[in-house]
PDB file of C-alpha atoms and ligand atoms in Angstrom:
ATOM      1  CA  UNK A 156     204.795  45.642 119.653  1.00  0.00           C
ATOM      2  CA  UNK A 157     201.940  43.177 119.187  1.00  0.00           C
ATOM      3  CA  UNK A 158     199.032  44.637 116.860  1.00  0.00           C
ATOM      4  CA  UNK A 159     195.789  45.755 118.746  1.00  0.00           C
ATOM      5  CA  UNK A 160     193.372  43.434 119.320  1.00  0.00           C
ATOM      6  CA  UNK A 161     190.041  43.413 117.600  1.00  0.00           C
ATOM      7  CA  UNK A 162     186.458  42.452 118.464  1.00  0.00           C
ATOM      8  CA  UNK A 163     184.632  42.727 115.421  1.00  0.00           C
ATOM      9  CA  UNK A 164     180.934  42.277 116.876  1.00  0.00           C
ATOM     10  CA  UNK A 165     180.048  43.151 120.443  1.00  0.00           C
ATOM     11  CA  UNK A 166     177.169  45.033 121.453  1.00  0.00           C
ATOM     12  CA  UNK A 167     178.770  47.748 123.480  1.00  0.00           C
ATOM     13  CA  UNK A 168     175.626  49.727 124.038  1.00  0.00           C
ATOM     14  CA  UNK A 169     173.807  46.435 125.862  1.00  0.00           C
ATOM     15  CA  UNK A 170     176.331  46.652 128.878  1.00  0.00           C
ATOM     16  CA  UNK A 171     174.841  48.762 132.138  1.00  0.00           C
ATOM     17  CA  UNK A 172     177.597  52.017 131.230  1.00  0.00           C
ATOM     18  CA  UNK A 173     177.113  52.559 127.100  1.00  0.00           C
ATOM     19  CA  UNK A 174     179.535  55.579 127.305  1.00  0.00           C
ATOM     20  CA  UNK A 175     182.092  53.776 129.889  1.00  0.00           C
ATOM     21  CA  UNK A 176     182.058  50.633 127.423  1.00  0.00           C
ATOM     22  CA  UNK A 177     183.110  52.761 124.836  1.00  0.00           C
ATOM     23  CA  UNK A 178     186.033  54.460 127.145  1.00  0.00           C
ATOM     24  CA  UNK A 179     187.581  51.421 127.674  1.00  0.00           C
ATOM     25  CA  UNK A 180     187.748  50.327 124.328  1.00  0.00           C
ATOM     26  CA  UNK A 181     189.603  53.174 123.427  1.00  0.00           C
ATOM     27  CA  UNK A 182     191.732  52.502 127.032  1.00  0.00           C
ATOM     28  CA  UNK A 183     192.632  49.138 125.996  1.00  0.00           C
ATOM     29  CA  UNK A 184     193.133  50.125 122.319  1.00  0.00           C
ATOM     30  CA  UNK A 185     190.968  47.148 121.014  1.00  0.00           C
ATOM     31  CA  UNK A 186     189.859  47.943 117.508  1.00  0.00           C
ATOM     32  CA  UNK A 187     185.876  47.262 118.469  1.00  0.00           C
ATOM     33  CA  UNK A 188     182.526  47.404 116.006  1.00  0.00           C
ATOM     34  CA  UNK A 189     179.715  48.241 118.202  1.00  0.00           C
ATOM     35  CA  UNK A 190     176.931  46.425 116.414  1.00  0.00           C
ATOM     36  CA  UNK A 191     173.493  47.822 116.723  1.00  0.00           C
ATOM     37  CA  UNK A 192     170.217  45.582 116.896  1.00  0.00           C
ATOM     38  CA  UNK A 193     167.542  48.022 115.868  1.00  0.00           C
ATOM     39  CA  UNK A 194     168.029  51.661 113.813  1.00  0.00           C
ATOM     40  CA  UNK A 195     166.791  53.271 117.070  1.00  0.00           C
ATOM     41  CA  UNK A 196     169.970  52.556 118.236  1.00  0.00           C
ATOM     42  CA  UNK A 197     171.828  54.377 115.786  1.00  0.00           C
ATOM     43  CA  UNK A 198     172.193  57.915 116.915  1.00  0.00           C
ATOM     44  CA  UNK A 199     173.522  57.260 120.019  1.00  0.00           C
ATOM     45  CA  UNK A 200     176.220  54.660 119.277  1.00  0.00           C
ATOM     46  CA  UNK A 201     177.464  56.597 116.292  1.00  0.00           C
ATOM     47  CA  UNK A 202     177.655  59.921 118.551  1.00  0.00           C
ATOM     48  CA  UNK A 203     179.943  58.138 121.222  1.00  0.00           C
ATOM     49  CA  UNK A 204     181.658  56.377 118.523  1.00  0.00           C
ATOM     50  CA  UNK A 205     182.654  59.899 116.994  1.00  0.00           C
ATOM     51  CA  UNK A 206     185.709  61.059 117.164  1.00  0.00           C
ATOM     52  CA  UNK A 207     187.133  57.538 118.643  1.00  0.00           C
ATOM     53  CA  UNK A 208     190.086  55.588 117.679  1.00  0.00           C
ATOM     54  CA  UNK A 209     189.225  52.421 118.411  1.00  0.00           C
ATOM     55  CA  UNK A 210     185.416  52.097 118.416  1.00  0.00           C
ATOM     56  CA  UNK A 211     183.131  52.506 115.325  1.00  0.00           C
ATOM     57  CA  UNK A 212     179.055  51.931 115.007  1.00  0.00           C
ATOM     58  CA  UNK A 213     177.125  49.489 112.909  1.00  0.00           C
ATOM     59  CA  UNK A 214     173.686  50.197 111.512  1.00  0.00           C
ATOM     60  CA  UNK A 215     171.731  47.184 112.772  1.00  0.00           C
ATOM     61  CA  UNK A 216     167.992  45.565 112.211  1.00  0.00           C
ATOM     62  CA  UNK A 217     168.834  42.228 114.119  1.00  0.00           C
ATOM     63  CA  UNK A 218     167.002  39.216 112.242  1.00  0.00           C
ATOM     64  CA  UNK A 219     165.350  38.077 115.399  1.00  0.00           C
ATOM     65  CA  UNK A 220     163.585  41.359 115.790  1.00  0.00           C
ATOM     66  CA  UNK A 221     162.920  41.676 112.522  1.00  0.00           C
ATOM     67  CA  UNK A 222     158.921  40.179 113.339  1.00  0.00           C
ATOM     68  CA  UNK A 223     157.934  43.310 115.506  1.00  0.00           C
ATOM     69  CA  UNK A 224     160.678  45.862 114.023  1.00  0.00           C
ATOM     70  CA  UNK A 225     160.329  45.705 110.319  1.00  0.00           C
ATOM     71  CA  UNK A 226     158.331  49.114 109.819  1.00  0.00           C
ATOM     72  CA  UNK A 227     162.058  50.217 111.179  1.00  0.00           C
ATOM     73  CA  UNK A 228     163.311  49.457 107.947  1.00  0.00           C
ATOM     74  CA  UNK A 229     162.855  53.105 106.778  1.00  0.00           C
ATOM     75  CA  UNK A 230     164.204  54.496 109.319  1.00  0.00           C
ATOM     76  CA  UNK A 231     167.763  51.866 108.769  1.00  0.00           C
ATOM     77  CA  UNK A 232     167.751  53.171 105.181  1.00  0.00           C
ATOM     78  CA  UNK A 233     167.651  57.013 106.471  1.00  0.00           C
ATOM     79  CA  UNK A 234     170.636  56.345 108.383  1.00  0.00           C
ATOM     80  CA  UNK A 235     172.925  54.564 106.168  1.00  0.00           C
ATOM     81  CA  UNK A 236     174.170  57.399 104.453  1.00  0.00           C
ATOM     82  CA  UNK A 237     175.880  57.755 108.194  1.00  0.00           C
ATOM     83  CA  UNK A 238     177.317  54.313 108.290  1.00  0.00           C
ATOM     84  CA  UNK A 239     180.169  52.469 107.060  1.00  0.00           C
ATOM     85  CA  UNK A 240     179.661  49.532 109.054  1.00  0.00           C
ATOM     86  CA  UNK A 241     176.149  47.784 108.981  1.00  0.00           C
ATOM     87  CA  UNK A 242     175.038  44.821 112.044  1.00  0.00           C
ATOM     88  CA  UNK A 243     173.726  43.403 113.087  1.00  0.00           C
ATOM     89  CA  UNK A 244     171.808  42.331 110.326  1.00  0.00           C
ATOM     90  CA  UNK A 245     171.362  38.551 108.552  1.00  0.00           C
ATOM     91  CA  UNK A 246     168.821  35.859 108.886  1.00  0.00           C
ATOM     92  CA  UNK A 247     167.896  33.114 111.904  1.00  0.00           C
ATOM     93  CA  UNK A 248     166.158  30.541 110.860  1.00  0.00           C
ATOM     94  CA  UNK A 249     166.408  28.636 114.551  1.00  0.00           C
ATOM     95  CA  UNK A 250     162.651  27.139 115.859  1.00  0.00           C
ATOM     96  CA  UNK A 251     162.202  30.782 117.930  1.00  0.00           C
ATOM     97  CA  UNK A 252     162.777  32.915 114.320  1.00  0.00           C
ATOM     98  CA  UNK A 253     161.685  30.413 111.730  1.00  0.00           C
ATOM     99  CA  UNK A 254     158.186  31.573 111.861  1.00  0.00           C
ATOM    100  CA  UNK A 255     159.437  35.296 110.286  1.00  0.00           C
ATOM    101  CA  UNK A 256     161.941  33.919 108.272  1.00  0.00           C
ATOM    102  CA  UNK A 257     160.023  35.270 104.675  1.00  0.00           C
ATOM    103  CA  UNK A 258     159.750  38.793 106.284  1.00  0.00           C
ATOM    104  CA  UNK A 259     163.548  38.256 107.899  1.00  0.00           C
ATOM    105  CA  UNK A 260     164.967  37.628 104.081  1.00  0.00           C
ATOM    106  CA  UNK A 261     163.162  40.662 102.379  1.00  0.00           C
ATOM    107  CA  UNK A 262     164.269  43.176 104.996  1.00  0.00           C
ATOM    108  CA  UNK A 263     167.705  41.295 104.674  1.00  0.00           C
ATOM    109  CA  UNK A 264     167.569  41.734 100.652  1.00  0.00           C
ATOM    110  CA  UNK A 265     166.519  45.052 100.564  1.00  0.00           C
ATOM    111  CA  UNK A 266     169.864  45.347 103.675  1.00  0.00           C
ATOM    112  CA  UNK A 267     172.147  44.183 100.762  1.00  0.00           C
ATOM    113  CA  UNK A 268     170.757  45.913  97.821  1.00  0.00           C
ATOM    114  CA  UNK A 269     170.797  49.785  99.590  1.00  0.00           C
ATOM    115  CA  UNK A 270     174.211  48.491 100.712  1.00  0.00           C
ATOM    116  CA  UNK A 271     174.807  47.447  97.247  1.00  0.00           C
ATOM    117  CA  UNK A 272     174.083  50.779  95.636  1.00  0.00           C
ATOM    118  CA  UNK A 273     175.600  52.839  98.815  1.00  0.00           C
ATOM    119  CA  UNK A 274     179.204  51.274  98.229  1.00  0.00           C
ATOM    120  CA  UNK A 275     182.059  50.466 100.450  1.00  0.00           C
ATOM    121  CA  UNK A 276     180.076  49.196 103.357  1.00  0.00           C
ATOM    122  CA  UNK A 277     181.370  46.982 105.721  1.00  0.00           C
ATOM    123  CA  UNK A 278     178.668  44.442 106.982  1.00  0.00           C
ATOM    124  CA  UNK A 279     178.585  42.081 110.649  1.00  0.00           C
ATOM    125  CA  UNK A 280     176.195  39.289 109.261  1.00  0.00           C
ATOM    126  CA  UNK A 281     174.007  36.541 111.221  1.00  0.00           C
ATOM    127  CA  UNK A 282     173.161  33.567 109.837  1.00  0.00           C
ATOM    128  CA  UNK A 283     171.912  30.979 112.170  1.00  0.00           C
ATOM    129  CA  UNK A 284     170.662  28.065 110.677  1.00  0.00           C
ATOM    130  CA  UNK A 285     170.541  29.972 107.206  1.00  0.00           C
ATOM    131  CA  UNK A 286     174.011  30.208 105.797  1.00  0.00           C
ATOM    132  CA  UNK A 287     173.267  28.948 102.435  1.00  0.00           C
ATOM    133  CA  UNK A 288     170.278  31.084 101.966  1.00  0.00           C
ATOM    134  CA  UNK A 289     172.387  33.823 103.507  1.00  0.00           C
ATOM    135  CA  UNK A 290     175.580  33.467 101.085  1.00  0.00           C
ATOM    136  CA  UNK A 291     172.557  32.985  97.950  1.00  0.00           C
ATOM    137  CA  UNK A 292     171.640  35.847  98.633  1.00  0.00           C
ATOM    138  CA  UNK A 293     174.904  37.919  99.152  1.00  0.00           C
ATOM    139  CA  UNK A 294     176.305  36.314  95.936  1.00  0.00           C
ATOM    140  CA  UNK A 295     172.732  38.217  94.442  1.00  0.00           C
ATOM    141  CA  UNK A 296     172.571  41.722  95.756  1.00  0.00           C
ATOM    142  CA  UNK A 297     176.323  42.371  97.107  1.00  0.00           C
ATOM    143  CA  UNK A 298     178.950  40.709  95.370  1.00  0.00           C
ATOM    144  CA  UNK A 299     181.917  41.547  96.241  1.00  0.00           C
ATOM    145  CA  UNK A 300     183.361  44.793  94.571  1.00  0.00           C
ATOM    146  CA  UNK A 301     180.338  46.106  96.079  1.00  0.00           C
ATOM    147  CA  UNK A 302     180.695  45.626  99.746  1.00  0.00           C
ATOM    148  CA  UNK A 303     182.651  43.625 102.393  1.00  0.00           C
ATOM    149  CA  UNK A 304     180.818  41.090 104.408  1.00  0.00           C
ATOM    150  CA  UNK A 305     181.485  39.329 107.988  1.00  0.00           C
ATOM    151  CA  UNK A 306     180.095  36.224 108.748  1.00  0.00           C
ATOM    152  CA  UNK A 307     179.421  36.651 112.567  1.00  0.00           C
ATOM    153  CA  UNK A 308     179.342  33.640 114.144  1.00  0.00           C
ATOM    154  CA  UNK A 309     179.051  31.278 111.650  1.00  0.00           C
ATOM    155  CA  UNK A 310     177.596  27.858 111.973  1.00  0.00           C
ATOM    156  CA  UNK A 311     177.410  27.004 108.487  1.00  0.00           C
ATOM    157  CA  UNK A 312     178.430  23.523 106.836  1.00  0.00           C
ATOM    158  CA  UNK A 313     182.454  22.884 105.329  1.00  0.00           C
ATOM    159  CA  UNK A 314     180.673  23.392 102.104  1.00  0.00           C
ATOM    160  CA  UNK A 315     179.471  26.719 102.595  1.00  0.00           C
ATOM    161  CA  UNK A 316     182.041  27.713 104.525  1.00  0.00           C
ATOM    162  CA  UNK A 317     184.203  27.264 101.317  1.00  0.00           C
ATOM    163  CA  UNK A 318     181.643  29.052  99.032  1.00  0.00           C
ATOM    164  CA  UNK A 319     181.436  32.104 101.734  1.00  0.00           C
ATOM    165  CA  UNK A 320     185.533  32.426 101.006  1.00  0.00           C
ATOM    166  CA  UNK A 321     185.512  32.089  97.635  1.00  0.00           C
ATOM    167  CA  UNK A 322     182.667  34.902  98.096  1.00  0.00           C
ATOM    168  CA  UNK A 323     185.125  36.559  99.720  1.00  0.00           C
ATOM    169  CA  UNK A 324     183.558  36.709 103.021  1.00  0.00           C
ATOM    170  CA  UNK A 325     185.372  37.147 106.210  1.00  0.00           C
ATOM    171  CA  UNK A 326     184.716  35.132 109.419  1.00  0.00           C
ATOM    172  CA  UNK A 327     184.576  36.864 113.180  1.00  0.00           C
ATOM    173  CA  UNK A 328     185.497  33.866 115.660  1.00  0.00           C
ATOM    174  CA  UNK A 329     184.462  33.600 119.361  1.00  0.00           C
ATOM    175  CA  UNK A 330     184.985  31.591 122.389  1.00  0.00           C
ATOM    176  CA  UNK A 331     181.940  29.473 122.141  1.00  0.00           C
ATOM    177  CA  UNK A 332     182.441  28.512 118.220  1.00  0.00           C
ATOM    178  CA  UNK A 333     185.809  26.910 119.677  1.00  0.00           C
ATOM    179  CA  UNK A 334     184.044  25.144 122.348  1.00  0.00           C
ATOM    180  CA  UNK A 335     182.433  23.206 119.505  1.00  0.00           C
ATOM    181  CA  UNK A 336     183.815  19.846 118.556  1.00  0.00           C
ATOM    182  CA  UNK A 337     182.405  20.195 114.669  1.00  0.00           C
ATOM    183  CA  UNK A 338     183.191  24.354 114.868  1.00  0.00           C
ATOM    184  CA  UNK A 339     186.316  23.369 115.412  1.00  0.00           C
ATOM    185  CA  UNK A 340     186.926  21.399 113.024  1.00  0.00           C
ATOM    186  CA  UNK A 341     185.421  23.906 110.421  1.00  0.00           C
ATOM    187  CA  UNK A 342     187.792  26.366 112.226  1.00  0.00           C
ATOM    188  CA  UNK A 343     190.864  24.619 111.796  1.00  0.00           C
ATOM    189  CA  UNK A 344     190.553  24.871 107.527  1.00  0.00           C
ATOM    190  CA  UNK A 345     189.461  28.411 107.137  1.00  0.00           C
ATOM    191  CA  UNK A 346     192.710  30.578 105.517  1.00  0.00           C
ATOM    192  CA  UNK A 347     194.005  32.562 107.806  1.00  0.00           C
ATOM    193  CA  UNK A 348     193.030  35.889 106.100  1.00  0.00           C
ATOM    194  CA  UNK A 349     189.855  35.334 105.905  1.00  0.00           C
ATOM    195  CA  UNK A 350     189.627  35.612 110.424  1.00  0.00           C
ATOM    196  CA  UNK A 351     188.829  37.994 112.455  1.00  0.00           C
ATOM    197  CA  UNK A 352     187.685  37.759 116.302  1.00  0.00           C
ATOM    198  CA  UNK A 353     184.721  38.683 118.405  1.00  0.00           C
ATOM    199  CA  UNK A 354     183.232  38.286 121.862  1.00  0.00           C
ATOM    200  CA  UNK A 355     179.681  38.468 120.918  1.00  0.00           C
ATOM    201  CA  UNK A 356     179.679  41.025 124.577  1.00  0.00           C
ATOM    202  CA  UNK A 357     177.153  40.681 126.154  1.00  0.00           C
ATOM    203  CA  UNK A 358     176.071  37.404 124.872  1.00  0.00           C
ATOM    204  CA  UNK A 359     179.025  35.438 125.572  1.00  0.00           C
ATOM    205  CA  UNK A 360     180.509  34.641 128.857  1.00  0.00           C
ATOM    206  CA  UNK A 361     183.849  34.639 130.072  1.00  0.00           C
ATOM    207  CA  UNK A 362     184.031  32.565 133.057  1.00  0.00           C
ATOM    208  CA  UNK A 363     181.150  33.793 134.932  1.00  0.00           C
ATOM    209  CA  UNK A 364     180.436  37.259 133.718  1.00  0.00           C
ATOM    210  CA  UNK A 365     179.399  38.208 130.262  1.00  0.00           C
ATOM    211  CA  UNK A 366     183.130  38.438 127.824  1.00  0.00           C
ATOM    212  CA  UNK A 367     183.948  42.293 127.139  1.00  0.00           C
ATOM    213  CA  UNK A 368     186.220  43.521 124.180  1.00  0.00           C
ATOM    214  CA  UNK A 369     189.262  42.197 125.541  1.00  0.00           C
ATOM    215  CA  UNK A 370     188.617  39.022 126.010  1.00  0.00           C
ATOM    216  CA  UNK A 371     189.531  38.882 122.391  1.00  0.00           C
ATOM    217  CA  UNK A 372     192.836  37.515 123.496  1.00  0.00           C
ATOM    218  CA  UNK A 373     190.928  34.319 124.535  1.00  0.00           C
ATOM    219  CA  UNK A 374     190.642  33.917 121.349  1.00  0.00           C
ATOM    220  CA  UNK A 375     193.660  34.406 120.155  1.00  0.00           C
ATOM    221  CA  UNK A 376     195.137  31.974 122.080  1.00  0.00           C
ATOM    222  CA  UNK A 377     192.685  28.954 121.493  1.00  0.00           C
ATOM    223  CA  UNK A 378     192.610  29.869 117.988  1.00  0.00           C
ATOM    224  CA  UNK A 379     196.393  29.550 117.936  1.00  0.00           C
ATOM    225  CA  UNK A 380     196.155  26.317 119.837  1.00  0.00           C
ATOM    226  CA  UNK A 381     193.741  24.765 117.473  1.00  0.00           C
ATOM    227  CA  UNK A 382     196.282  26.312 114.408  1.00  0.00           C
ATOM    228  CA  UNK A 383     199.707  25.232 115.725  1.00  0.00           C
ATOM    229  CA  UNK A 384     200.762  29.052 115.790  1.00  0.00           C
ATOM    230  CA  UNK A 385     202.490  31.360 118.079  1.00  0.00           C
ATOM    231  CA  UNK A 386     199.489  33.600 119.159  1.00  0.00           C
ATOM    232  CA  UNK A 387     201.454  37.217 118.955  1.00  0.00           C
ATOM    233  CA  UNK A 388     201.469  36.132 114.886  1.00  0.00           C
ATOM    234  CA  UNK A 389     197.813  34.689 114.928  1.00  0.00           C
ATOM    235  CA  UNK A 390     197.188  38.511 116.688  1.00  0.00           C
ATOM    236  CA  UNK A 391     199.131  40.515 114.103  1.00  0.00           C
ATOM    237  CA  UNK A 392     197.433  38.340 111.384  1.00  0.00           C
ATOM    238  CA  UNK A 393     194.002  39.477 112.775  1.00  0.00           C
ATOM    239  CA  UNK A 394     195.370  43.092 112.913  1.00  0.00           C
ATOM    240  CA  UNK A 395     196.068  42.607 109.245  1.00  0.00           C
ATOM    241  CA  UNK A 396     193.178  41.423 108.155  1.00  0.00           C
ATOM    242  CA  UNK A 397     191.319  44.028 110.126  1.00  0.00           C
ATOM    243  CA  UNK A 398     192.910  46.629 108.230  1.00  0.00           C
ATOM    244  CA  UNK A 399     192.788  45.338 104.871  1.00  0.00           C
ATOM    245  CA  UNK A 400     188.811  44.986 105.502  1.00  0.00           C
ATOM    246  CA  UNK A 401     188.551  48.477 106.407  1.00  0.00           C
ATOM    247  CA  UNK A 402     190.659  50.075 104.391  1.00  0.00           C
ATOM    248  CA  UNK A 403     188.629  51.849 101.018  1.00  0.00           C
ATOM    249  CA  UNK A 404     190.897  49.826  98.051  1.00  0.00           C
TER     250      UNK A 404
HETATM  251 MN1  LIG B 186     175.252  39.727 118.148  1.00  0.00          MN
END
């Protein structure tokens, strides 16, 4: 049997039924992380992720809310005792976010360094625009034996993409990044254990409506296109990586 699929960021609670987004991850048996874009979020995707199979919660303070929501902050660090999984959180340094970028790296700093001294968190990362600044400032305040980080959607140059893997960073993958002549191109040298896939829900689209967990398998298959592989072993590659991220050693 083919591994489960997994969609490593997709904000489950944004869709118009929170709880029946939920049920049919666990339906479908896609391995989801439902990331989070402020703390206030929190409660409520971690009690519908409770006692689930396939779905677990992130602790998020999105970067590009970070302008109106950073008195949040203690309110992130009361709940991450809670967490394993933290996102969304990172930097944008796009012409919308630029302006709060200095306020969008200390909350981000302070992100790594509770995560830092927590342990064994598992992190969804954005970094739009910022991946060097991003990775500068993992390699700081969470180097690796002291979390695991995701690089959601990453835009970044060859060059970092190389220093975010020797970092040992993970990338999740979705359908637009592979729409992207110079994406793919990035895409096509990453090692294959450092990938995992995404939808981005509700952000993304799938044809005409916004992508949903299991359009994962979209991914899959362009990914193992662009890679010359048979997807069902691009799919139990993801599985694998999947559980080596999430597992405590
Ligand atoms: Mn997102």
């Amino acid at each position: 049997m083919a591994a489960h699929l997994v969609d490593f960021h997709c904000h489950l609670d944004l869709y118009p039924d929170h709880a029946t987004a939920v049920a049919e991850c666990e339906r479908a048996q896609i391995y989801t992380l439902a990331v989070t874009t402020t703390p206030k979020a929190w409660p409520r995707n971690l009690e519908l992720s409770q006692g689930k199979k396939y779905v677990r919660a992130g602790l998020g303070l999105h970067p590009q809310l970070v302008s109106e929501r950073a008195h949040e902050f203690g309110l992130w660090e009361s709940y991450l005792k809670d967490a394993r999984y933290v996102g969304e959180v990172g930097l944008d340094a796009g012409p919308r976010f630029h302006h709060s970028l200095p306020q969008q790296k200390d909350v981000f700093t302070r992100v790594l360094q509770c995560c830092a001294d927590a342990g064994d968190k598992v992190l969804s990362v954005h970094s739009v625009r910022s991946a060097d600044i991003v990775l500068d400032l993992i390699e700081t305040h969470l180097p690796a034996p002291r979390g695991k980080v995701v690089l959601h959607w990453f835009t970044g140059s060859q060059t970092a993409a190389t220093r975010a893997v020797q970092l040992g960073c993970l990338f999740s993958v979705n359908l637009e990044m592979l729409r992207k002549p110079t994406h793919r191109t990035l895409l096509s040298g990453l090692p294959l254990d450092s990938i995992l896939t995404e939808t981005d829900g509700p952000f993304t689209n799938s044809g005409s409506r916004p992508s949903q967990p299991a359009d994962v398998n979209a991914v899959i298959e362009e990914l193992a296109r662009l890679r010359n592989l048979d997807p069902l072993v691009l799919r139990d590659k993801v599985g694998a990586n999947f559980r080596r991220l999430i597992s405590d050693t």
